[in-house]
CSV table of C-alpha atoms in Angstrom, one decimal:
chain,number,residue,atom,x,y,z
A,1,MET,CA,-95.3,10.4,72.3
A,2,THR,CA,-99.0,9.8,71.8
A,3,LYS,CA,-101.3,11.1,69.1
A,4,GLU,CA,-102.5,13.9,71.4
A,5,GLU,CA,-98.9,14.9,72.4
A,6,LEU,CA,-97.8,15.0,68.8
A,7,THR,CA,-100.9,17.1,67.8
A,8,ALA,CA,-100.2,19.5,70.8
A,9,TRP,CA,-96.5,19.8,69.9
A,10,ALA,CA,-97.4,20.5,66.2
A,11,LEU,CA,-100.0,23.2,66.9
A,12,SER,CA,-97.7,25.0,69.4
A,13,ASN,CA,-94.9,25.0,66.8
A,14,GLY,CA,-96.5,26.6,63.8
A,15,TRP,CA,-98.6,23.8,62.3
A,16,THR,CA,-102.2,24.3,61.6
A,17,MET,CA,-105.1,21.9,61.3
A,18,MET,CA,-106.1,21.4,57.7
A,19,ALA,CA,-108.4,18.5,56.6
A,20,GLY,CA,-108.1,17.1,60.1
A,21,MET,CA,-104.3,16.8,60.1
A,22,PRO,CA,-101.6,19.0,61.5
A,23,SER,CA,-100.1,20.6,58.4
A,24,LEU,CA,-97.4,23.1,57.3
A,25,THR,CA,-98.2,25.5,54.5
A,26,LYS,CA,-96.3,27.2,51.7
A,27,PRO,CA,-94.9,30.5,52.9
A,28,ARG,CA,-96.5,32.4,50.0
A,29,SER,CA,-99.7,30.4,49.9
A,30,PRO,CA,-100.8,29.8,53.5
A,31,LYS,CA,-104.0,28.0,52.4
A,32,GLU,CA,-102.2,25.1,50.7
A,33,ALA,CA,-100.6,22.4,52.9
A,34,ILE,CA,-97.3,21.0,51.7
A,35,VAL,CA,-96.3,18.9,54.7
A,36,ARG,CA,-98.7,17.0,57.0
A,37,LEU,CA,-98.7,14.6,59.9
A,38,VAL,CA,-101.0,11.6,59.3
A,39,LEU,CA,-101.9,10.4,62.7
A,40,LYS,CA,-103.2,6.8,62.5
A,41,ALA,CA,-104.2,4.4,65.3
A,42,THR,CA,-100.7,3.1,66.0
A,43,VAL,CA,-98.3,5.0,63.7
A,44,VAL,CA,-97.6,8.5,62.5
A,45,HIS,CA,-96.5,9.4,59.0
A,46,VAL,CA,-94.9,12.6,57.6
A,47,GLU,CA,-96.2,13.2,54.1
A,48,VAL,CA,-95.0,15.8,51.6
A,49,LYS,CA,-97.0,17.1,48.7
A,50,LYS,CA,-95.3,16.7,45.4
A,51,PRO,CA,-95.5,19.4,42.7
A,52,ALA,CA,-98.0,17.2,40.8
A,53,GLY,CA,-100.4,17.4,43.8
A,54,LYS,CA,-99.9,13.9,45.1
A,55,TRP,CA,-98.9,13.2,48.7
A,56,GLU,CA,-95.8,11.1,49.3
A,57,LYS,CA,-94.9,9.4,52.6
A,58,MET,CA,-91.5,10.6,53.7
A,59,THR,CA,-91.1,8.9,57.0
A,60,GLY,CA,-93.2,7.0,59.6
A,61,ALA,CA,-92.9,5.5,63.0
A,62,ALA,CA,-94.9,3.9,65.7
A,63,TYR,CA,-95.9,6.3,68.5
A,64,GLY,CA,-93.7,4.4,71.0
A,65,ASP,CA,-90.7,5.1,68.8
A,66,VAL,CA,-91.3,8.8,68.7
A,67,GLN,CA,-89.7,10.7,71.7
A,68,PRO,CA,-89.3,14.5,72.2
A,69,ASP,CA,-85.8,15.9,72.0
A,70,PRO,CA,-84.9,17.0,75.6
A,71,ASP,CA,-83.4,20.3,74.3
A,72,THR,CA,-85.7,21.3,71.4
A,73,GLY,CA,-88.8,19.3,71.9
A,74,LEU,CA,-88.7,18.2,68.3
A,75,PRO,CA,-90.0,14.7,68.0
A,76,ARG,CA,-87.2,12.2,67.4
A,77,GLY,CA,-87.9,9.1,65.4
A,78,LEU,CA,-89.7,10.7,62.5
A,79,GLY,CA,-86.6,12.2,60.8
A,80,LEU,CA,-87.9,15.7,61.0
A,81,ASP,CA,-84.4,17.0,61.8
A,82,THR,CA,-83.0,15.4,58.7
A,83,ILE,CA,-85.5,16.6,56.1
A,84,THR,CA,-84.0,19.4,54.1
A,85,GLY,CA,-85.7,22.8,54.7
A,86,PHE,CA,-88.1,21.4,57.3
A,87,THR,CA,-86.9,23.5,60.2
A,88,MET,CA,-87.0,26.7,58.1
A,89,LEU,CA,-90.5,25.9,56.9
A,90,MET,CA,-91.7,25.2,60.4
A,91,GLN,CA,-90.1,28.5,61.6
A,92,GLU,CA,-91.8,30.5,58.8
A,93,ASN,CA,-95.2,29.0,59.7
A,94,ARG,CA,-94.6,29.7,63.4
A,95,ASP,CA,-93.6,33.3,62.6
A,96,ARG,CA,-96.7,33.8,60.5
A,97,MET,CA,-98.9,32.5,63.4
A,98,VAL,CA,-97.2,34.8,65.9
A,99,PHE,CA,-97.5,37.9,63.7
A,100,ALA,CA,-101.1,37.1,63.0
A,101,LYS,CA,-101.9,37.0,66.8
A,102,MET,CA,-100.1,40.4,67.2
A,103,THR,CA,-102.1,42.0,64.4
A,104,GLY,CA,-105.4,40.3,65.1
A,105,LYS,CA,-105.6,39.0,61.6
A,106,PRO,CA,-106.1,35.3,60.7
A,107,ALA,CA,-102.9,33.3,59.9
A,108,PHE,CA,-104.3,32.4,56.5
C-alpha cells in the first residue's frame, strides 16, 4: 500500500486527520488522539499515546510490506489486527463519524 492508499483507508474507516496524521480518538474525548499513523517517506508507524502524554511507537513497516487483507481491507503488516482493543476503538470512531453525518453535527 502507498501513503495515499493508507490515508484513504484510514479516513474511510473512522480515522480523522489530527495534526496532519490519521488518528483515532478516545471514545469520551473525541478531540484527543490516542492512536496515530505516522506516514513517512518510506515507512509507516503506528504510535499510541501513553497516559503520561508521550507517543510510543508500537509497530512499523515499509509501505511495500503493508498489504490490504482481501476480506476486511485492514492493512496487514502493521500488526493492527493483534493490538488489543484496536478494532473496537476503530469501530467506535467509525460509528461516531456515521452518526455525526446522520445528525449533521461535527464528529468532534
